[in-house]
PDB file of C-alpha atoms in Angstrom:
ATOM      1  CA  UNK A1349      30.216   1.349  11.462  1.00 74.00           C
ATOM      2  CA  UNK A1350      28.883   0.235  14.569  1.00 91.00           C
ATOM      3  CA  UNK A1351      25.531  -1.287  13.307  1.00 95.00           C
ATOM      4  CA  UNK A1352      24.754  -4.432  11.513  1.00 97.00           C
ATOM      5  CA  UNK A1353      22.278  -6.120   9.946  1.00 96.00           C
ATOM      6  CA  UNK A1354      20.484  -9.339  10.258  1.00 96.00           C
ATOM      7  CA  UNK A1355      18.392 -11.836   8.765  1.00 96.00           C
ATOM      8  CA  UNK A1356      17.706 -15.538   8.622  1.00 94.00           C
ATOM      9  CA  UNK A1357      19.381 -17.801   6.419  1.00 91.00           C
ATOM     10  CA  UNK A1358      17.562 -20.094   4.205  1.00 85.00           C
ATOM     11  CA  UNK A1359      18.935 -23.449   5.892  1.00 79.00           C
ATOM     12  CA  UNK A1360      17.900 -21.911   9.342  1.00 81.00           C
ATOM     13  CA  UNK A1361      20.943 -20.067  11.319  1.00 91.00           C
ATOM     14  CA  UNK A1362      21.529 -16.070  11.662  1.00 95.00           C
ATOM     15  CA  UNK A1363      23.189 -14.160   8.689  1.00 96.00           C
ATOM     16  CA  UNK A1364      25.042 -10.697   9.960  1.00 97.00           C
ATOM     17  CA  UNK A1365      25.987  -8.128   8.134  1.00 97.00           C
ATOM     18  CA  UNK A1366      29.413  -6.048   8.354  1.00 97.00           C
ATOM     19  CA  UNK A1367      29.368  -2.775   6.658  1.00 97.00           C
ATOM     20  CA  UNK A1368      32.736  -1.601   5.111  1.00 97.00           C
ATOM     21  CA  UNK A1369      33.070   2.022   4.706  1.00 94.00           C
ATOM     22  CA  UNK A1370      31.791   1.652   1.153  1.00 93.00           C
ATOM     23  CA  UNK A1371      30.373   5.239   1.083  1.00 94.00           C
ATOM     24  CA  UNK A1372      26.771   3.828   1.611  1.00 95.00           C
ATOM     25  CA  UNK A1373      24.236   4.329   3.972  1.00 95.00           C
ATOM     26  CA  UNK A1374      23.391   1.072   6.342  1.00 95.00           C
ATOM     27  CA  UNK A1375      20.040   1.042   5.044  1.00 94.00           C
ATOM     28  CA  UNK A1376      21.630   0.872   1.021  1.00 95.00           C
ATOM     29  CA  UNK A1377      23.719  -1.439   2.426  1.00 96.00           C
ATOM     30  CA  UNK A1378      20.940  -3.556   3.422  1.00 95.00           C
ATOM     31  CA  UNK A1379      18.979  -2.655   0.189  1.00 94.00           C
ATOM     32  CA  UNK A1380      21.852  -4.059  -1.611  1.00 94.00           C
ATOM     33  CA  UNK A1381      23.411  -7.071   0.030  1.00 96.00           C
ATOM     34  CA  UNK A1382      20.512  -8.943   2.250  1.00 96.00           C
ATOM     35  CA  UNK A1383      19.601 -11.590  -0.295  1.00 94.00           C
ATOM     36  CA  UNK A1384      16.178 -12.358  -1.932  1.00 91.00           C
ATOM     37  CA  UNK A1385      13.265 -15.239  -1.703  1.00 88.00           C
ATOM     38  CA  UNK A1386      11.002 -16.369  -3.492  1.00 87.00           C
ATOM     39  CA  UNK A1387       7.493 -16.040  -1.769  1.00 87.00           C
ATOM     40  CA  UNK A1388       4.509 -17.675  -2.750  1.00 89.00           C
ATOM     41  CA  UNK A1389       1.356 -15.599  -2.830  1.00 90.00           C
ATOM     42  CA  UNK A1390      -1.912 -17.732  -3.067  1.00 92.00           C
ATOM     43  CA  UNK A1391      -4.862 -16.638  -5.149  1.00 94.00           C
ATOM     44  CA  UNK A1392      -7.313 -19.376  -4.840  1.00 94.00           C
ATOM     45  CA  UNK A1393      -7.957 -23.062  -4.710  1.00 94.00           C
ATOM     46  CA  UNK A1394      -8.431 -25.809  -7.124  1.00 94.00           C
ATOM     47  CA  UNK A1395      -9.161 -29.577  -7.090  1.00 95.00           C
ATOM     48  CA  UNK A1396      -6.329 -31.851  -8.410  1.00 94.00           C
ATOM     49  CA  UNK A1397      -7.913 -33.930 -11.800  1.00 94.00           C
ATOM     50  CA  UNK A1398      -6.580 -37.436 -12.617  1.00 94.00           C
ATOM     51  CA  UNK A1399      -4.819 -35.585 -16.135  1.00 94.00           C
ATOM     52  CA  UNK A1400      -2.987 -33.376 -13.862  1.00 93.00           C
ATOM     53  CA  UNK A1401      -2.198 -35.858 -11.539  1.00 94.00           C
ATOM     54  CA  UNK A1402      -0.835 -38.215 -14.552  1.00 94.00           C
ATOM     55  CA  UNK A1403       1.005 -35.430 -16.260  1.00 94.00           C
ATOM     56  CA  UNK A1404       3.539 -34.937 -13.399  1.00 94.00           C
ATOM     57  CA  UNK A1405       3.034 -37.741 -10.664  1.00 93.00           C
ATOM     58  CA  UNK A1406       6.405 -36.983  -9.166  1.00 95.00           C
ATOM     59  CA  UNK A1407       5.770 -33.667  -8.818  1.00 94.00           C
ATOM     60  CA  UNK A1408       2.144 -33.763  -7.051  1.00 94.00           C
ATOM     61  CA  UNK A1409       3.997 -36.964  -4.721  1.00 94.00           C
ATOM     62  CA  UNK A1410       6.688 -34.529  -3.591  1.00 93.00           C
ATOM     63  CA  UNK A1411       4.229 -31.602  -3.063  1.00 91.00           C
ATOM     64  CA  UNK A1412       1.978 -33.901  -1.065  1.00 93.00           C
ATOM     65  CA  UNK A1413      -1.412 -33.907  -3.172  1.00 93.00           C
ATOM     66  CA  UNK A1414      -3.437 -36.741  -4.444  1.00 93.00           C
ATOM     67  CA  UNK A1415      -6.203 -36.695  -7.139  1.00 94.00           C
ATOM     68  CA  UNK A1416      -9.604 -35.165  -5.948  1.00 94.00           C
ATOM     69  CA  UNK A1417      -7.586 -32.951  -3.067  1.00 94.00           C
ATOM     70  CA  UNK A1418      -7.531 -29.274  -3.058  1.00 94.00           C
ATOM     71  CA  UNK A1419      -3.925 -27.552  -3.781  1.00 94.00           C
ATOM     72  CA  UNK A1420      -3.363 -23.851  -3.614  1.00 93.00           C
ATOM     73  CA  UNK A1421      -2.997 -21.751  -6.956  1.00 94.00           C
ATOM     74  CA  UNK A1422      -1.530 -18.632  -6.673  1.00 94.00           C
ATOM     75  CA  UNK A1423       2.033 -17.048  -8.103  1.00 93.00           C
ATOM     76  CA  UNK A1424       5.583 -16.789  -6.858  1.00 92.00           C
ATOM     77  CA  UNK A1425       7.315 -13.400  -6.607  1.00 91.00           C
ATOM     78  CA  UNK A1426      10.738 -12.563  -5.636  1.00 90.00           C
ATOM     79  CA  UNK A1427      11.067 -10.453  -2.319  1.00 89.00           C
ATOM     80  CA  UNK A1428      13.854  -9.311   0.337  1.00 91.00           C
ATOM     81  CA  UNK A1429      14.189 -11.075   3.075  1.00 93.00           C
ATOM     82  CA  UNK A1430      13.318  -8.873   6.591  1.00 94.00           C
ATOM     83  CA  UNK A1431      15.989  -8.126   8.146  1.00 96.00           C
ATOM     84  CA  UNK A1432      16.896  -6.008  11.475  1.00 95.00           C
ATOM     85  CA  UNK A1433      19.619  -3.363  12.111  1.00 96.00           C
ATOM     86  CA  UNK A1434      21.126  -3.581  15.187  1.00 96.00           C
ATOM     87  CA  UNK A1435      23.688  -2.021  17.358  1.00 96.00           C
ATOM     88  CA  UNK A1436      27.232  -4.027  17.349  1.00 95.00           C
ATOM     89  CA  UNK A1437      26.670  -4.379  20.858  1.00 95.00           C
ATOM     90  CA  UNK A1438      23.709  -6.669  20.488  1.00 93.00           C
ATOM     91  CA  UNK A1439      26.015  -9.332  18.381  1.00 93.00           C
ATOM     92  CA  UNK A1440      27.017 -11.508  20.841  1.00 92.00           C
ATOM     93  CA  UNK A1441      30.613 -11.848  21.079  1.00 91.00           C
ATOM     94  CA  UNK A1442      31.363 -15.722  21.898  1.00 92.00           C
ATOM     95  CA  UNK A1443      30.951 -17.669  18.945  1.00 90.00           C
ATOM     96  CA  UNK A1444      31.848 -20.644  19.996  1.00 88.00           C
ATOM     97  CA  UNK A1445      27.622 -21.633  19.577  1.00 91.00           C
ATOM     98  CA  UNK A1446      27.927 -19.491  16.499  1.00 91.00           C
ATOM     99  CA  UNK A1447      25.905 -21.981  14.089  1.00 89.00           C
ATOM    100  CA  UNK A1448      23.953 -22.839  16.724  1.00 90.00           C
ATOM    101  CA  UNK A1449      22.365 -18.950  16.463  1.00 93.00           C
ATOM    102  CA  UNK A1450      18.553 -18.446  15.437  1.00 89.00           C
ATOM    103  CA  UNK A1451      16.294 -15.247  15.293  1.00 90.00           C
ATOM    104  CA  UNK A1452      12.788 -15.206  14.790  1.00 88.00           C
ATOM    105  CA  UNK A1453      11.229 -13.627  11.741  1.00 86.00           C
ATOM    106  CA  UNK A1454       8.621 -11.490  13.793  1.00 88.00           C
ATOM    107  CA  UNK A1455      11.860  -9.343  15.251  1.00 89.00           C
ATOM    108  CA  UNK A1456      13.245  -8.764  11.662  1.00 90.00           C
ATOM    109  CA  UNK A1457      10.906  -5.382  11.349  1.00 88.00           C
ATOM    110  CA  UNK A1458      13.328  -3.393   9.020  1.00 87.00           C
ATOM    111  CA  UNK A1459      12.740  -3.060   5.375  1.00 76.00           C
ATOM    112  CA  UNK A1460      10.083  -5.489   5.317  1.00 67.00           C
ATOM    113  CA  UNK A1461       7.446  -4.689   2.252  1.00 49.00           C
ATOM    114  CA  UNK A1462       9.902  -1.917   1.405  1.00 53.00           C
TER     115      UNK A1462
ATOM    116  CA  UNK B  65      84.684  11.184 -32.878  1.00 52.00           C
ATOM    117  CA  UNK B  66      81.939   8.722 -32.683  1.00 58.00           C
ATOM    118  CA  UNK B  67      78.354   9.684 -32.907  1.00 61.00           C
ATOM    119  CA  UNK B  68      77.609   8.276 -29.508  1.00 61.00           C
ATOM    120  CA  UNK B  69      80.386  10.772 -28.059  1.00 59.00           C
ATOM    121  CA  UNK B  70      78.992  13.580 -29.787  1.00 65.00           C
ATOM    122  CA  UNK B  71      75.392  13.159 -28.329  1.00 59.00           C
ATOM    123  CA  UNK B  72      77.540  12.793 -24.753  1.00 59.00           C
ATOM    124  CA  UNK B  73      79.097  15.964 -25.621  1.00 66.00           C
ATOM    125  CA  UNK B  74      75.877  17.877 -25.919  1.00 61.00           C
ATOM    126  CA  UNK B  75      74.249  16.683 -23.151  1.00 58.00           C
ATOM    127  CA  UNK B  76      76.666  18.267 -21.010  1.00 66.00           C
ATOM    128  CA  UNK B  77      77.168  21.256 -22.991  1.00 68.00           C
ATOM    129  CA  UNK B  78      74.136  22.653 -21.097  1.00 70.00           C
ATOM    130  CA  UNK B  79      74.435  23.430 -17.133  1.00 71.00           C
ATOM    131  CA  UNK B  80      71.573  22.312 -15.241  1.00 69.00           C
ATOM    132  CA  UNK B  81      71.541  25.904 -13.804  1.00 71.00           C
ATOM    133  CA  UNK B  82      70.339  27.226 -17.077  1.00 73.00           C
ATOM    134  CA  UNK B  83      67.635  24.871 -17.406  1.00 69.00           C
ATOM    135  CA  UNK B  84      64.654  26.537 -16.455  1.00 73.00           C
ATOM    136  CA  UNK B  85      60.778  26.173 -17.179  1.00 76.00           C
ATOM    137  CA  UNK B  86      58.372  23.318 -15.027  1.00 72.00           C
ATOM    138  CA  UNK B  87      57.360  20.035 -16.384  1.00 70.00           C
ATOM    139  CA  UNK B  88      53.750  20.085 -17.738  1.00 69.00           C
ATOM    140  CA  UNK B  89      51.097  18.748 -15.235  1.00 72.00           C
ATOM    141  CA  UNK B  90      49.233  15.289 -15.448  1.00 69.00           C
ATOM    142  CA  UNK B  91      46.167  14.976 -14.005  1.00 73.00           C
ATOM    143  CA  UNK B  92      45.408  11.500 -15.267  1.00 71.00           C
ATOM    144  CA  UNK B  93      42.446  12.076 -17.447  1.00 72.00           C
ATOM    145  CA  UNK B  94      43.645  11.896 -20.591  1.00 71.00           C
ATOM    146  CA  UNK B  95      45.389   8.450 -19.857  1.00 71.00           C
ATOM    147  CA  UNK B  96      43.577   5.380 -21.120  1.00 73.00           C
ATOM    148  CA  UNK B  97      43.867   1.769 -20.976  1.00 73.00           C
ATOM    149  CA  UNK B  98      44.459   1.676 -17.125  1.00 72.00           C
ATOM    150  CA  UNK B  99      42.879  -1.095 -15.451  1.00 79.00           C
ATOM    151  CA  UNK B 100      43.864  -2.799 -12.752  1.00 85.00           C
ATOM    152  CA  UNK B 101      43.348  -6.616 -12.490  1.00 88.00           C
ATOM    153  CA  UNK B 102      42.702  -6.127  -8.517  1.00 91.00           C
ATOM    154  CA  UNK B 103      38.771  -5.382  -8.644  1.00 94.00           C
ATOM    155  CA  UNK B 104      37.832  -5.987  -4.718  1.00 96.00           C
ATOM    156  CA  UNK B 105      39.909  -7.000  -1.480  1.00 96.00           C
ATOM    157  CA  UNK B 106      39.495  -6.518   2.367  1.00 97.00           C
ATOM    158  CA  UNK B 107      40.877  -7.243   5.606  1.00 97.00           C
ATOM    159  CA  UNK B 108      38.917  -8.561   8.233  1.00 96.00           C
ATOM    160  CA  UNK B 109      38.489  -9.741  12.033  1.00 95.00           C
ATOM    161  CA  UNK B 110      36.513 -13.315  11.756  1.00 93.00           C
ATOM    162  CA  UNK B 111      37.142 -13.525  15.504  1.00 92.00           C
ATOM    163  CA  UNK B 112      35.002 -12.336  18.530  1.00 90.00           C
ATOM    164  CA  UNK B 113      32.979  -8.948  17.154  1.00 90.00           C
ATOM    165  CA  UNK B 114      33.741  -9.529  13.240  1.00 94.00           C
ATOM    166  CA  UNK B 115      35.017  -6.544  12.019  1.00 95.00           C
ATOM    167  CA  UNK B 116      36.235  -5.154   8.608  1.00 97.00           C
ATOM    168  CA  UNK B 117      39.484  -3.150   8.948  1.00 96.00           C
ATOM    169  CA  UNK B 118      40.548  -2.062   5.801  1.00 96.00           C
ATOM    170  CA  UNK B 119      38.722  -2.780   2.355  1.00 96.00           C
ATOM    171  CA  UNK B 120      38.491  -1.775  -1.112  1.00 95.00           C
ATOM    172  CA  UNK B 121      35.204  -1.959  -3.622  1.00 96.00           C
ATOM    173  CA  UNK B 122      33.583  -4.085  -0.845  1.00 97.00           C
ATOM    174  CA  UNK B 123      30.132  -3.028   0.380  1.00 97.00           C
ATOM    175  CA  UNK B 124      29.783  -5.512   3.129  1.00 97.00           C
ATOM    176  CA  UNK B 125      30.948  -8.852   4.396  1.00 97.00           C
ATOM    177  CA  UNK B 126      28.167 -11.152   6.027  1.00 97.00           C
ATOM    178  CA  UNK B 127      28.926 -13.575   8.927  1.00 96.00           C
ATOM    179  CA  UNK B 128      27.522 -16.926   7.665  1.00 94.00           C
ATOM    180  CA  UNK B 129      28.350 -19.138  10.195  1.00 92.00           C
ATOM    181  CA  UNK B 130      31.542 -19.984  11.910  1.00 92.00           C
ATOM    182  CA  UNK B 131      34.804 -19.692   9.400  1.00 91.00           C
ATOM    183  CA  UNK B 132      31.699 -18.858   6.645  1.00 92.00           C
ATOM    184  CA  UNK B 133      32.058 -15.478   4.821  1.00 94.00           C
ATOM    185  CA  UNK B 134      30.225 -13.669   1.838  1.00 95.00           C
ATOM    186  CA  UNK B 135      32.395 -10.948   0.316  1.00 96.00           C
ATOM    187  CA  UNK B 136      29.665  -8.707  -1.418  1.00 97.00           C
ATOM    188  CA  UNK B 137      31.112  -6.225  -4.060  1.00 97.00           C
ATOM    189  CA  UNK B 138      30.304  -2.810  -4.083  1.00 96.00           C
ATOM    190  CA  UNK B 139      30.527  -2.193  -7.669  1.00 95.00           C
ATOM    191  CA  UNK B 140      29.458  -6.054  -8.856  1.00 96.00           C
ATOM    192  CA  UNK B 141      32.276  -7.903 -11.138  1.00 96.00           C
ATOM    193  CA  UNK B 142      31.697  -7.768 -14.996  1.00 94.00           C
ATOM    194  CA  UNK B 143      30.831 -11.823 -14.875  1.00 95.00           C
ATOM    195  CA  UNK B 144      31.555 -14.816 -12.131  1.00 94.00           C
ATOM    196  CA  UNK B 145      34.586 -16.031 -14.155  1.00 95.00           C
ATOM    197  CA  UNK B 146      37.048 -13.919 -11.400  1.00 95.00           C
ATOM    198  CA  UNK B 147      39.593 -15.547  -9.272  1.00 94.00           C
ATOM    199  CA  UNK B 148      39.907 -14.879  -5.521  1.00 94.00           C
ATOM    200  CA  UNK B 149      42.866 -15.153  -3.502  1.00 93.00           C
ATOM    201  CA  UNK B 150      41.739 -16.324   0.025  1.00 91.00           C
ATOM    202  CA  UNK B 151      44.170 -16.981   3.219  1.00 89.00           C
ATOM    203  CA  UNK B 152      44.245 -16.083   7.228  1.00 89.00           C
ATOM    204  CA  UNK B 153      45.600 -17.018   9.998  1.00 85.00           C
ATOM    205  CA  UNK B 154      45.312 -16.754  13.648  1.00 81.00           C
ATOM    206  CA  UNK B 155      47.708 -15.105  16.163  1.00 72.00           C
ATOM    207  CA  UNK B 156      47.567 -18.250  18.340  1.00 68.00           C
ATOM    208  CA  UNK B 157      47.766 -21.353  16.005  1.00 65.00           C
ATOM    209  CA  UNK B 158      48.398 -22.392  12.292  1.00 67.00           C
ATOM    210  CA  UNK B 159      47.428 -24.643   9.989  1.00 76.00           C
ATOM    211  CA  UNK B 160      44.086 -23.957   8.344  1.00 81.00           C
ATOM    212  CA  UNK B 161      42.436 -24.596   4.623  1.00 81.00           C
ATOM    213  CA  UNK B 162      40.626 -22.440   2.656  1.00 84.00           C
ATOM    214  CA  UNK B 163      37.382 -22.907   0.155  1.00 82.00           C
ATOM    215  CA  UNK B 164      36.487 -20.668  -2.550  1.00 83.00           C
ATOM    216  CA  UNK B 165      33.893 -20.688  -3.484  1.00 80.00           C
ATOM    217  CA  UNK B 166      32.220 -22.240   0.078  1.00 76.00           C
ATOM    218  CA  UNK B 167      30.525 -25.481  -0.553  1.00 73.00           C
ATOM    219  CA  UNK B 168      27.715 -25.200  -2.273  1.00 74.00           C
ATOM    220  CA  UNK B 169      27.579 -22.067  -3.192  1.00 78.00           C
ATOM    221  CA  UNK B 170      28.970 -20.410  -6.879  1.00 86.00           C
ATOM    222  CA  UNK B 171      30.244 -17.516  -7.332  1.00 91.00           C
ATOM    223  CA  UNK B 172      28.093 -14.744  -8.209  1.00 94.00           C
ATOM    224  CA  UNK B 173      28.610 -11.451  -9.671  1.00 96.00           C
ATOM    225  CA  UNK B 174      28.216  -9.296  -6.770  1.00 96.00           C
ATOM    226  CA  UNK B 175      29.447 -11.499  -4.146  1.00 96.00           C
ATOM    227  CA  UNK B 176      31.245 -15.033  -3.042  1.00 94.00           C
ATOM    228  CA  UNK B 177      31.121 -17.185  -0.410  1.00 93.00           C
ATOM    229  CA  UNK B 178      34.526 -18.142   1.475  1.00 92.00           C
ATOM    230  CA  UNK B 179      35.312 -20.854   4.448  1.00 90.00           C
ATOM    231  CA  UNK B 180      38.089 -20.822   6.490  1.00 88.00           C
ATOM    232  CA  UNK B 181      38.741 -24.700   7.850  1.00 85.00           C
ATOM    233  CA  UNK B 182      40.553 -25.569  11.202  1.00 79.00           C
ATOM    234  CA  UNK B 183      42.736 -28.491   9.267  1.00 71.00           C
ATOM    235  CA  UNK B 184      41.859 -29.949   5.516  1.00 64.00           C
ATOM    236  CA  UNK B 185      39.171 -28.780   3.734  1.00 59.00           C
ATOM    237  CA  UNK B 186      35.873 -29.910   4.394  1.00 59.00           C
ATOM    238  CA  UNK B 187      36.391 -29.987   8.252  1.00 69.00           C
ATOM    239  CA  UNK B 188      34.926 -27.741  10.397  1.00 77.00           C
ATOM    240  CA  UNK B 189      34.878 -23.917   9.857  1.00 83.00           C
ATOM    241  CA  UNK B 190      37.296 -21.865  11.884  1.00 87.00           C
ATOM    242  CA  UNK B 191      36.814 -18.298  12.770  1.00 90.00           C
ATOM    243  CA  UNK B 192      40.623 -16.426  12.162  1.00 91.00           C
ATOM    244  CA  UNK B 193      41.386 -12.937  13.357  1.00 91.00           C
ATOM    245  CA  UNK B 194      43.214 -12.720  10.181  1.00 92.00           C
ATOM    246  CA  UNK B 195      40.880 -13.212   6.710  1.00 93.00           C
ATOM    247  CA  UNK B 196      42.408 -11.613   3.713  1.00 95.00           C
ATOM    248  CA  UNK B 197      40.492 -12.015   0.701  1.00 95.00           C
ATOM    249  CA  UNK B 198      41.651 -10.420  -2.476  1.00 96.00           C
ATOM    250  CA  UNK B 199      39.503 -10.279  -5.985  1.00 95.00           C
ATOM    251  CA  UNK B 200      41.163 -10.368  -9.532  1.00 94.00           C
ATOM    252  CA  UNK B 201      39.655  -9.868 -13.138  1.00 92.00           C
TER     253      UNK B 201
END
């Protein structure tokens, strides 16, 4: 195939994808094998009690809240991460930067909120 | 005349000439019990344009990083407790280590992560022209 497919990877960096003649379309391809997040989708707003707070302490420390603050409520749901098909001739061919390789999320236009 | 002579004497008591009539087709579909241990393999560039040139039950590979693979499965594995047969080389130089599964990752049902290492493992990744990668269950 001469297209691939690309997305960002969670610790930063480019993921590419190399279709083998599998007997699937690119775009199942990309349905299949560009991985999942979880995405948080917030709701609302509440105020962080002294219970709550003392229930978990670690938790609301690491998350950055302190008692009488407002934290977001909302749920998490798992989506697809965007991701871009692109001709083999945009993949640079010189990888000797290769980890050094970044994309931003606003060009990754395919198969978003698919 | 001994029983083993006699059965020689009859199989030669016919001329192949005289033999006539086809053996009865096989198409396969009756057989059962077939199952081969190989579940997934390919062949791959690492090097320059990464490229897959031959594979089997693999839908795609994805380019991680430098010397950092993920072999994702077609048809996914029946569990994660597979074992993967992982080696390369390149046509200019030698001596490289391989990781399965890559560090910190596990291996998953439809796919595993690979590294190839320029020296022992745990130094830095090294892109091969040669990455064979071979799936068993």
């Amino acid at each position: 195939m001469t297209k691939r497919i690309i997305y960002q990877q969670e610790g930063g960096g480019v993921a590419i994808i190399i279709p083998a003649n599998c007997g699937l379309s690119i775009e199942e391809i990309a349905a299949k094998d560009v991985p999942f997040r979880e995405v948080f989708t917030q709701t609302g707003t509440k105020v962080l009690t002294d219970a709550q707070y003392q229930d978990d302490p670690e938790y609301w420390d690491d998350e950055g809240f302190s008692i009488g603050e407002s934290y977001p409520t909302g749920y998490f749901e798992s989506r697809q991460k965007p991701y871009k098909i692109v001709d083999v001739a945009d993949i640079p061919t010189d990888r000797q930067w290769r980890d050094a390789w970044a994309v931003s999320e606003a060009d990754l236009t395919d198969g978003v909120g698919e | 005349m001994t029983k083993a002579r006699e059965v020689a004497d009859l199989a030669t008591a016919i001329p192949a000439s005289e033999i006539t009539g086809v053996l009865p087709a096989i198409d396969g579909s009756a057989l059962t019990g077939l199952d081969s241990p190989i579940k997934a393999w390919v062949n791959f560039n690492g090097t320059g344009v990464v490229a897959i040139r031959a594979s089997s039950n693999v839908s795609s590979i994805t380019d991680l990083g430098t010397g950092t693979y993920r072999i994702n499965f077609a048809t996914d594995m029946p569990d994660a407790d597979y074992a993967v047969n992982l080696s390369g080389n390149n046509t200019s130089s030698y001596g490289y280590s391989f990781s399965v599964p890559a560090n910190g990752a596990v291996p998953a049902v439809g796919s595993i992560d690979v590294v190839a290492a320029a020296g022992a493992a745990g130094t830095a990744g090294a892109d091969l022209n040669y990455v064979y990668v071979s799936i068993f269950r």
